[in-house]
Amino acid sequence: MTSSTDTDEHPEVTEISALAEGLLPPDRTADVRGHLAACELCADVQASLDEIRSLLGTLPGPVQMPADIAGRIDAAL
């Protein structure tokens, strides 16, 4: 894949992902948005990435180590 907005040349998946995170430079943001508006394939990639982000956001955080165990580990060190 290339970084062109022509529908024959698609932006990288990393660029599509970075767009959602607001990490692309303004000029590249406009190019990728324009491409997504014209390319169903890339719009589907964006929708899939959005769905993945949504699903990951529902996962519980890491399990906390019980304080007594953490204390014993600290004492042993």
PDB file of N, CA and C in Angstrom:
ATOM      1  N   MET A   1       0.838  -1.189   0.000  1.00  0.00           N
ATOM      2  CA  MET A   1       0.000   0.000   0.000  1.00  0.00           C
ATOM      3  C   MET A   1       0.874   1.240   0.000  1.00  0.00           C
ATOM      4  N   THR A   2       0.347   2.296  -0.540  1.00  0.00           N
ATOM      5  CA  THR A   2       1.080   3.559  -0.558  1.00  0.00           C
ATOM      6  C   THR A   2       0.289   4.596   0.208  1.00  0.00           C
ATOM      7  N   SER A   3       0.796   5.806   0.206  1.00  0.00           N
ATOM      8  CA  SER A   3       0.160   6.868   0.965  1.00  0.00           C
ATOM      9  C   SER A   3      -0.608   7.847   0.098  1.00  0.00           C
ATOM     10  N   SER A   4      -0.963   7.482  -1.091  1.00  0.00           N
ATOM     11  CA  SER A   4      -1.689   8.369  -1.994  1.00  0.00           C
ATOM     12  C   SER A   4      -3.175   8.362  -1.666  1.00  0.00           C
ATOM     13  N   THR A   5      -3.862   9.440  -2.030  1.00  0.00           N
ATOM     14  CA  THR A   5      -5.307   9.473  -1.832  1.00  0.00           C
ATOM     15  C   THR A   5      -6.052   8.962  -3.047  1.00  0.00           C
ATOM     16  N   ASP A   6      -5.360   8.672  -4.128  1.00  0.00           N
ATOM     17  CA  ASP A   6      -6.001   8.066  -5.294  1.00  0.00           C
ATOM     18  C   ASP A   6      -6.584   6.730  -4.866  1.00  0.00           C
ATOM     19  N   THR A   7      -7.813   6.432  -5.311  1.00  0.00           N
ATOM     20  CA  THR A   7      -8.458   5.207  -4.843  1.00  0.00           C
ATOM     21  C   THR A   7      -7.765   3.953  -5.341  1.00  0.00           C
ATOM     22  N   ASP A   8      -6.863   4.059  -6.324  1.00  0.00           N
ATOM     23  CA  ASP A   8      -6.083   2.906  -6.761  1.00  0.00           C
ATOM     24  C   ASP A   8      -4.924   2.631  -5.808  1.00  0.00           C
ATOM     25  N   GLU A   9      -4.537   3.618  -5.032  1.00  0.00           N
ATOM     26  CA  GLU A   9      -3.436   3.497  -4.082  1.00  0.00           C
ATOM     27  C   GLU A   9      -3.966   3.892  -2.712  1.00  0.00           C
ATOM     28  N   HIS A  10      -3.944   2.956  -1.806  1.00  0.00           N
ATOM     29  CA  HIS A  10      -4.593   3.138  -0.510  1.00  0.00           C
ATOM     30  C   HIS A  10      -3.617   3.595   0.568  1.00  0.00           C
ATOM     31  N   PRO A  11      -4.106   4.339   1.566  1.00  0.00           N
ATOM     32  CA  PRO A  11      -3.243   4.680   2.699  1.00  0.00           C
ATOM     33  C   PRO A  11      -2.926   3.418   3.494  1.00  0.00           C
ATOM     34  N   GLU A  12      -1.831   3.451   4.201  1.00  0.00           N
ATOM     35  CA  GLU A  12      -1.458   2.341   5.075  1.00  0.00           C
ATOM     36  C   GLU A  12      -2.503   2.201   6.185  1.00  0.00           C
ATOM     37  N   VAL A  13      -2.680   0.991   6.661  1.00  0.00           N
ATOM     38  CA  VAL A  13      -3.603   0.756   7.778  1.00  0.00           C
ATOM     39  C   VAL A  13      -3.158   1.577   8.985  1.00  0.00           C
ATOM     40  N   THR A  14      -1.852   1.705   9.172  1.00  0.00           N
ATOM     41  CA  THR A  14      -1.354   2.500  10.297  1.00  0.00           C
ATOM     42  C   THR A  14      -1.766   3.964  10.178  1.00  0.00           C
ATOM     43  N   GLU A  15      -1.857   4.469   8.947  1.00  0.00           N
ATOM     44  CA  GLU A  15      -2.316   5.845   8.757  1.00  0.00           C
ATOM     45  C   GLU A  15      -3.798   5.969   9.076  1.00  0.00           C
ATOM     46  N   ILE A  16      -4.577   4.977   8.667  1.00  0.00           N
ATOM     47  CA  ILE A  16      -6.013   5.005   8.959  1.00  0.00           C
ATOM     48  C   ILE A  16      -6.222   4.954  10.466  1.00  0.00           C
ATOM     49  N   SER A  17      -5.441   4.136  11.140  1.00  0.00           N
ATOM     50  CA  SER A  17      -5.524   4.051  12.596  1.00  0.00           C
ATOM     51  C   SER A  17      -5.086   5.361  13.244  1.00  0.00           C
ATOM     52  N   ALA A  18      -3.986   5.928  12.767  1.00  0.00           N
ATOM     53  CA  ALA A  18      -3.482   7.185  13.318  1.00  0.00           C
ATOM     54  C   ALA A  18      -4.481   8.319  13.125  1.00  0.00           C
ATOM     55  N   LEU A  19      -5.246   8.265  12.052  1.00  0.00           N
ATOM     56  CA  LEU A  19      -6.274   9.280  11.810  1.00  0.00           C
ATOM     57  C   LEU A  19      -7.268   9.308  12.967  1.00  0.00           C
ATOM     58  N   ALA A  20      -7.725   8.136  13.385  1.00  0.00           N
ATOM     59  CA  ALA A  20      -8.695   8.056  14.481  1.00  0.00           C
ATOM     60  C   ALA A  20      -8.106   8.553  15.794  1.00  0.00           C
ATOM     61  N   GLU A  21      -6.794   8.424  15.940  1.00  0.00           N
ATOM     62  CA  GLU A  21      -6.126   8.857  17.168  1.00  0.00           C
ATOM     63  C   GLU A  21      -5.718  10.330  17.114  1.00  0.00           C
ATOM     64  N   GLY A  22      -5.935  10.970  15.964  1.00  0.00           N
ATOM     65  CA  GLY A  22      -5.546  12.370  15.810  1.00  0.00           C
ATOM     66  C   GLY A  22      -4.038  12.560  15.713  1.00  0.00           C
ATOM     67  N   LEU A  23      -3.337  11.547  15.192  1.00  0.00           N
ATOM     68  CA  LEU A  23      -1.881  11.583  15.156  1.00  0.00           C
ATOM     69  C   LEU A  23      -1.286  11.932  13.796  1.00  0.00           C
ATOM     70  N   LEU A  24      -2.129  12.124  12.792  1.00  0.00           N
ATOM     71  CA  LEU A  24      -1.611  12.480  11.465  1.00  0.00           C
ATOM     72  C   LEU A  24      -1.433  13.990  11.358  1.00  0.00           C
ATOM     73  N   PRO A  25      -0.443  14.439  10.594  1.00  0.00           N
ATOM     74  CA  PRO A  25      -0.312  15.872  10.341  1.00  0.00           C
ATOM     75  C   PRO A  25      -1.561  16.377   9.614  1.00  0.00           C
ATOM     76  N   PRO A  26      -1.914  17.648   9.794  1.00  0.00           N
ATOM     77  CA  PRO A  26      -3.143  18.175   9.188  1.00  0.00           C
ATOM     78  C   PRO A  26      -3.259  17.936   7.684  1.00  0.00           C
ATOM     79  N   ASP A  27      -2.167  18.111   6.935  1.00  0.00           N
ATOM     80  CA  ASP A  27      -2.260  17.909   5.485  1.00  0.00           C
ATOM     81  C   ASP A  27      -2.507  16.439   5.151  1.00  0.00           C
ATOM     82  N   ARG A  28      -1.928  15.539   5.884  1.00  0.00           N
ATOM     83  CA  ARG A  28      -2.133  14.101   5.643  1.00  0.00           C
ATOM     84  C   ARG A  28      -3.522  13.686   6.109  1.00  0.00           C
ATOM     85  N   THR A  29      -4.017  14.313   7.177  1.00  0.00           N
ATOM     86  CA  THR A  29      -5.365  14.026   7.665  1.00  0.00           C
ATOM     87  C   THR A  29      -6.384  14.307   6.577  1.00  0.00           C
ATOM     88  N   ALA A  30      -6.253  15.452   5.922  1.00  0.00           N
ATOM     89  CA  ALA A  30      -7.188  15.804   4.850  1.00  0.00           C
ATOM     90  C   ALA A  30      -7.109  14.801   3.705  1.00  0.00           C
ATOM     91  N   ASP A  31      -5.893  14.385   3.357  1.00  0.00           N
ATOM     92  CA  ASP A  31      -5.728  13.411   2.271  1.00  0.00           C
ATOM     93  C   ASP A  31      -6.383  12.076   2.607  1.00  0.00           C
ATOM     94  N   VAL A  32      -6.125  11.576   3.802  1.00  0.00           N
ATOM     95  CA  VAL A  32      -6.664  10.264   4.189  1.00  0.00           C
ATOM     96  C   VAL A  32      -8.182  10.334   4.321  1.00  0.00           C
ATOM     97  N   ARG A  33      -8.700  11.411   4.904  1.00  0.00           N
ATOM     98  CA  ARG A  33     -10.169  11.551   5.001  1.00  0.00           C
ATOM     99  C   ARG A  33     -10.810  11.578   3.620  1.00  0.00           C
ATOM    100  N   GLY A  34     -10.187  12.293   2.697  1.00  0.00           N
ATOM    101  CA  GLY A  34     -10.705  12.336   1.331  1.00  0.00           C
ATOM    102  C   GLY A  34     -10.707  10.961   0.692  1.00  0.00           C
ATOM    103  N   HIS A  35      -9.649  10.204   0.925  1.00  0.00           N
ATOM    104  CA  HIS A  35      -9.575   8.855   0.376  1.00  0.00           C
ATOM    105  C   HIS A  35     -10.651   7.970   0.996  1.00  0.00           C
ATOM    106  N   LEU A  36     -10.819   8.046   2.304  1.00  0.00           N
ATOM    107  CA  LEU A  36     -11.822   7.221   2.982  1.00  0.00           C
ATOM    108  C   LEU A  36     -13.231   7.523   2.478  1.00  0.00           C
ATOM    109  N   ALA A  37     -13.481   8.777   2.132  1.00  0.00           N
ATOM    110  CA  ALA A  37     -14.799   9.149   1.618  1.00  0.00           C
ATOM    111  C   ALA A  37     -15.063   8.539   0.245  1.00  0.00           C
ATOM    112  N   ALA A  38     -13.989   8.270  -0.502  1.00  0.00           N
ATOM    113  CA  ALA A  38     -14.146   7.768  -1.867  1.00  0.00           C
ATOM    114  C   ALA A  38     -13.892   6.270  -2.011  1.00  0.00           C
ATOM    115  N   CYS A  39     -13.341   5.636  -0.986  1.00  0.00           N
ATOM    116  CA  CYS A  39     -12.921   4.237  -1.114  1.00  0.00           C
ATOM    117  C   CYS A  39     -13.644   3.366  -0.084  1.00  0.00           C
ATOM    118  N   GLU A  40     -14.536   2.525  -0.574  1.00  0.00           N
ATOM    119  CA  GLU A  40     -15.311   1.655   0.315  1.00  0.00           C
ATOM    120  C   GLU A  40     -14.415   0.669   1.062  1.00  0.00           C
ATOM    121  N   LEU A  41     -13.403   0.153   0.398  1.00  0.00           N
ATOM    122  CA  LEU A  41     -12.489  -0.801   1.028  1.00  0.00           C
ATOM    123  C   LEU A  41     -11.801  -0.186   2.247  1.00  0.00           C
ATOM    124  N   CYS A  42     -11.259   0.999   2.081  1.00  0.00           N
ATOM    125  CA  CYS A  42     -10.567   1.661   3.186  1.00  0.00           C
ATOM    126  C   CYS A  42     -11.546   2.122   4.267  1.00  0.00           C
ATOM    127  N   ALA A  43     -12.748   2.518   3.863  1.00  0.00           N
ATOM    128  CA  ALA A  43     -13.774   2.870   4.848  1.00  0.00           C
ATOM    129  C   ALA A  43     -14.129   1.650   5.693  1.00  0.00           C
ATOM    130  N   ASP A  44     -14.139   0.463   5.082  1.00  0.00           N
ATOM    131  CA  ASP A  44     -14.379  -0.775   5.838  1.00  0.00           C
ATOM    132  C   ASP A  44     -13.239  -1.050   6.812  1.00  0.00           C
ATOM    133  N   VAL A  45     -12.007  -0.784   6.387  1.00  0.00           N
ATOM    134  CA  VAL A  45     -10.859  -0.944   7.287  1.00  0.00           C
ATOM    135  C   VAL A  45     -11.017  -0.016   8.487  1.00  0.00           C
ATOM    136  N   GLN A  46     -11.403   1.222   8.221  1.00  0.00           N
ATOM    137  CA  GLN A  46     -11.598   2.182   9.304  1.00  0.00           C
ATOM    138  C   GLN A  46     -12.697   1.711  10.254  1.00  0.00           C
ATOM    139  N   ALA A  47     -13.795   1.208   9.713  1.00  0.00           N
ATOM    140  CA  ALA A  47     -14.889   0.711  10.550  1.00  0.00           C
ATOM    141  C   ALA A  47     -14.426  -0.466  11.405  1.00  0.00           C
ATOM    142  N   SER A  48     -13.625  -1.342  10.830  1.00  0.00           N
ATOM    143  CA  SER A  48     -13.098  -2.482  11.590  1.00  0.00           C
ATOM    144  C   SER A  48     -12.185  -2.016  12.718  1.00  0.00           C
ATOM    145  N   LEU A  49     -11.327  -1.050  12.428  1.00  0.00           N
ATOM    146  CA  LEU A  49     -10.446  -0.517  13.463  1.00  0.00           C
ATOM    147  C   LEU A  49     -11.247   0.150  14.577  1.00  0.00           C
ATOM    148  N   ASP A  50     -12.294   0.879  14.210  1.00  0.00           N
ATOM    149  CA  ASP A  50     -13.154   1.516  15.210  1.00  0.00           C
ATOM    150  C   ASP A  50     -13.833   0.470  16.088  1.00  0.00           C
ATOM    151  N   GLU A  51     -14.276  -0.622  15.470  1.00  0.00           N
ATOM    152  CA  GLU A  51     -14.922  -1.694  16.231  1.00  0.00           C
ATOM    153  C   GLU A  51     -13.933  -2.342  17.201  1.00  0.00           C
ATOM    154  N   ILE A  52     -12.719  -2.571  16.742  1.00  0.00           N
ATOM    155  CA  ILE A  52     -11.695  -3.158  17.611  1.00  0.00           C
ATOM    156  C   ILE A  52     -11.420  -2.242  18.798  1.00  0.00           C
ATOM    157  N   ARG A  53     -11.282  -0.930  18.538  1.00  0.00           N
ATOM    158  CA  ARG A  53     -11.052   0.021  19.632  1.00  0.00           C
ATOM    159  C   ARG A  53     -12.201  -0.018  20.630  1.00  0.00           C
ATOM    160  N   SER A  54     -13.415  -0.090  20.111  1.00  0.00           N
ATOM    161  CA  SER A  54     -14.595  -0.135  20.973  1.00  0.00           C
ATOM    162  C   SER A  54     -14.580  -1.384  21.849  1.00  0.00           C
ATOM    163  N   LEU A  55     -14.270  -2.525  21.252  1.00  0.00           N
ATOM    164  CA  LEU A  55     -14.238  -3.775  22.010  1.00  0.00           C
ATOM    165  C   LEU A  55     -13.121  -3.774  23.045  1.00  0.00           C
ATOM    166  N   LEU A  56     -11.964  -3.262  22.680  1.00  0.00           N
ATOM    167  CA  LEU A  56     -10.854  -3.211  23.626  1.00  0.00           C
ATOM    168  C   LEU A  56     -11.156  -2.285  24.797  1.00  0.00           C
ATOM    169  N   GLY A  57     -11.941  -1.257  24.538  1.00  0.00           N
ATOM    170  CA  GLY A  57     -12.302  -0.330  25.602  1.00  0.00           C
ATOM    171  C   GLY A  57     -13.204  -0.937  26.656  1.00  0.00           C
ATOM    172  N   THR A  58     -13.823  -2.072  26.355  1.00  0.00           N
ATOM    173  CA  THR A  58     -14.722  -2.710  27.320  1.00  0.00           C
ATOM    174  C   THR A  58     -14.018  -3.748  28.182  1.00  0.00           C
ATOM    175  N   LEU A  59     -12.763  -4.031  27.889  1.00  0.00           N
ATOM    176  CA  LEU A  59     -12.033  -5.018  28.679  1.00  0.00           C
ATOM    177  C   LEU A  59     -11.701  -4.461  30.057  1.00  0.00           C
ATOM    178  N   PRO A  60     -11.737  -5.310  31.070  1.00  0.00           N
ATOM    179  CA  PRO A  60     -11.349  -4.832  32.401  1.00  0.00           C
ATOM    180  C   PRO A  60      -9.850  -4.558  32.445  1.00  0.00           C
ATOM    181  N   GLY A  61      -9.460  -3.721  33.365  1.00  0.00           N
ATOM    182  CA  GLY A  61      -8.044  -3.417  33.522  1.00  0.00           C
ATOM    183  C   GLY A  61      -7.301  -4.605  34.111  1.00  0.00           C
ATOM    184  N   PRO A  62      -5.998  -4.451  34.282  1.00  0.00           N
ATOM    185  CA  PRO A  62      -5.209  -5.552  34.837  1.00  0.00           C
ATOM    186  C   PRO A  62      -5.625  -5.847  36.276  1.00  0.00           C
ATOM    187  N   VAL A  63      -5.466  -7.092  36.661  1.00  0.00           N
ATOM    188  CA  VAL A  63      -5.792  -7.510  38.023  1.00  0.00           C
ATOM    189  C   VAL A  63      -4.722  -6.970  38.960  1.00  0.00           C
ATOM    190  N   GLN A  64      -5.158  -6.402  40.083  1.00  0.00           N
ATOM    191  CA  GLN A  64      -4.226  -5.866  41.071  1.00  0.00           C
ATOM    192  C   GLN A  64      -3.669  -6.994  41.936  1.00  0.00           C
ATOM    193  N   MET A  65      -2.385  -6.930  42.203  1.00  0.00           N
ATOM    194  CA  MET A  65      -1.773  -7.890  43.102  1.00  0.00           C
ATOM    195  C   MET A  65      -2.228  -7.554  44.523  1.00  0.00           C
ATOM    196  N   PRO A  66      -2.635  -8.546  45.298  1.00  0.00           N
ATOM    197  CA  PRO A  66      -3.022  -8.269  46.688  1.00  0.00           C
ATOM    198  C   PRO A  66      -1.872  -7.602  47.445  1.00  0.00           C
ATOM    199  N   ALA A  67      -2.219  -6.658  48.297  1.00  0.00           N
ATOM    200  CA  ALA A  67      -1.219  -5.866  49.014  1.00  0.00           C
ATOM    201  C   ALA A  67      -0.295  -6.735  49.860  1.00  0.00           C
ATOM    202  N   ASP A  68      -0.839  -7.781  50.491  1.00  0.00           N
ATOM    203  CA  ASP A  68       0.014  -8.616  51.344  1.00  0.00           C
ATOM    204  C   ASP A  68       1.072  -9.355  50.525  1.00  0.00           C
ATOM    205  N   ILE A  69       0.720  -9.780  49.335  1.00  0.00           N
ATOM    206  CA  ILE A  69       1.693 -10.462  48.474  1.00  0.00           C
ATOM    207  C   ILE A  69       2.743  -9.470  47.989  1.00  0.00           C
ATOM    208  N   ALA A  70       2.309  -8.287  47.591  1.00  0.00           N
ATOM    209  CA  ALA A  70       3.258  -7.260  47.156  1.00  0.00           C
ATOM    210  C   ALA A  70       4.213  -6.919  48.293  1.00  0.00           C
ATOM    211  N   GLY A  71       3.690  -6.837  49.507  1.00  0.00           N
ATOM    212  CA  GLY A  71       4.530  -6.553  50.673  1.00  0.00           C
ATOM    213  C   GLY A  71       5.562  -7.638  50.919  1.00  0.00           C
ATOM    214  N   ARG A  72       5.152  -8.893  50.767  1.00  0.00           N
ATOM    215  CA  ARG A  72       6.097 -10.005  50.969  1.00  0.00           C
ATOM    216  C   ARG A  72       7.183  -9.996  49.893  1.00  0.00           C
ATOM    217  N   ILE A  73       6.805  -9.675  48.669  1.00  0.00           N
ATOM    218  CA  ILE A  73       7.807  -9.596  47.596  1.00  0.00           C
ATOM    219  C   ILE A  73       8.785  -8.466  47.880  1.00  0.00           C
ATOM    220  N   ASP A  74       8.256  -7.304  48.269  1.00  0.00           N
ATOM    221  CA  ASP A  74       9.126  -6.169  48.588  1.00  0.00           C
ATOM    222  C   ASP A  74      10.073  -6.511  49.733  1.00  0.00           C
ATOM    223  N   ALA A  75       9.562  -7.195  50.750  1.00  0.00           N
ATOM    224  CA  ALA A  75      10.393  -7.565  51.900  1.00  0.00           C
ATOM    225  C   ALA A  75      11.490  -8.543  51.498  1.00  0.00           C
ATOM    226  N   ALA A  76      11.192  -9.419  50.560  1.00  0.00           N
ATOM    227  CA  ALA A  76      12.177 -10.406  50.125  1.00  0.00           C
ATOM    228  C   ALA A  76      13.275  -9.772  49.278  1.00  0.00           C
ATOM    229  N   LEU A  77      12.966  -8.659  48.667  1.00  0.00           N
ATOM    230  CA  LEU A  77      13.970  -7.992  47.834  1.00  0.00           C
ATOM    231  C   LEU A  77      14.869  -7.173  48.716  1.00  0.00           C
TER     232      LEU A  77
END
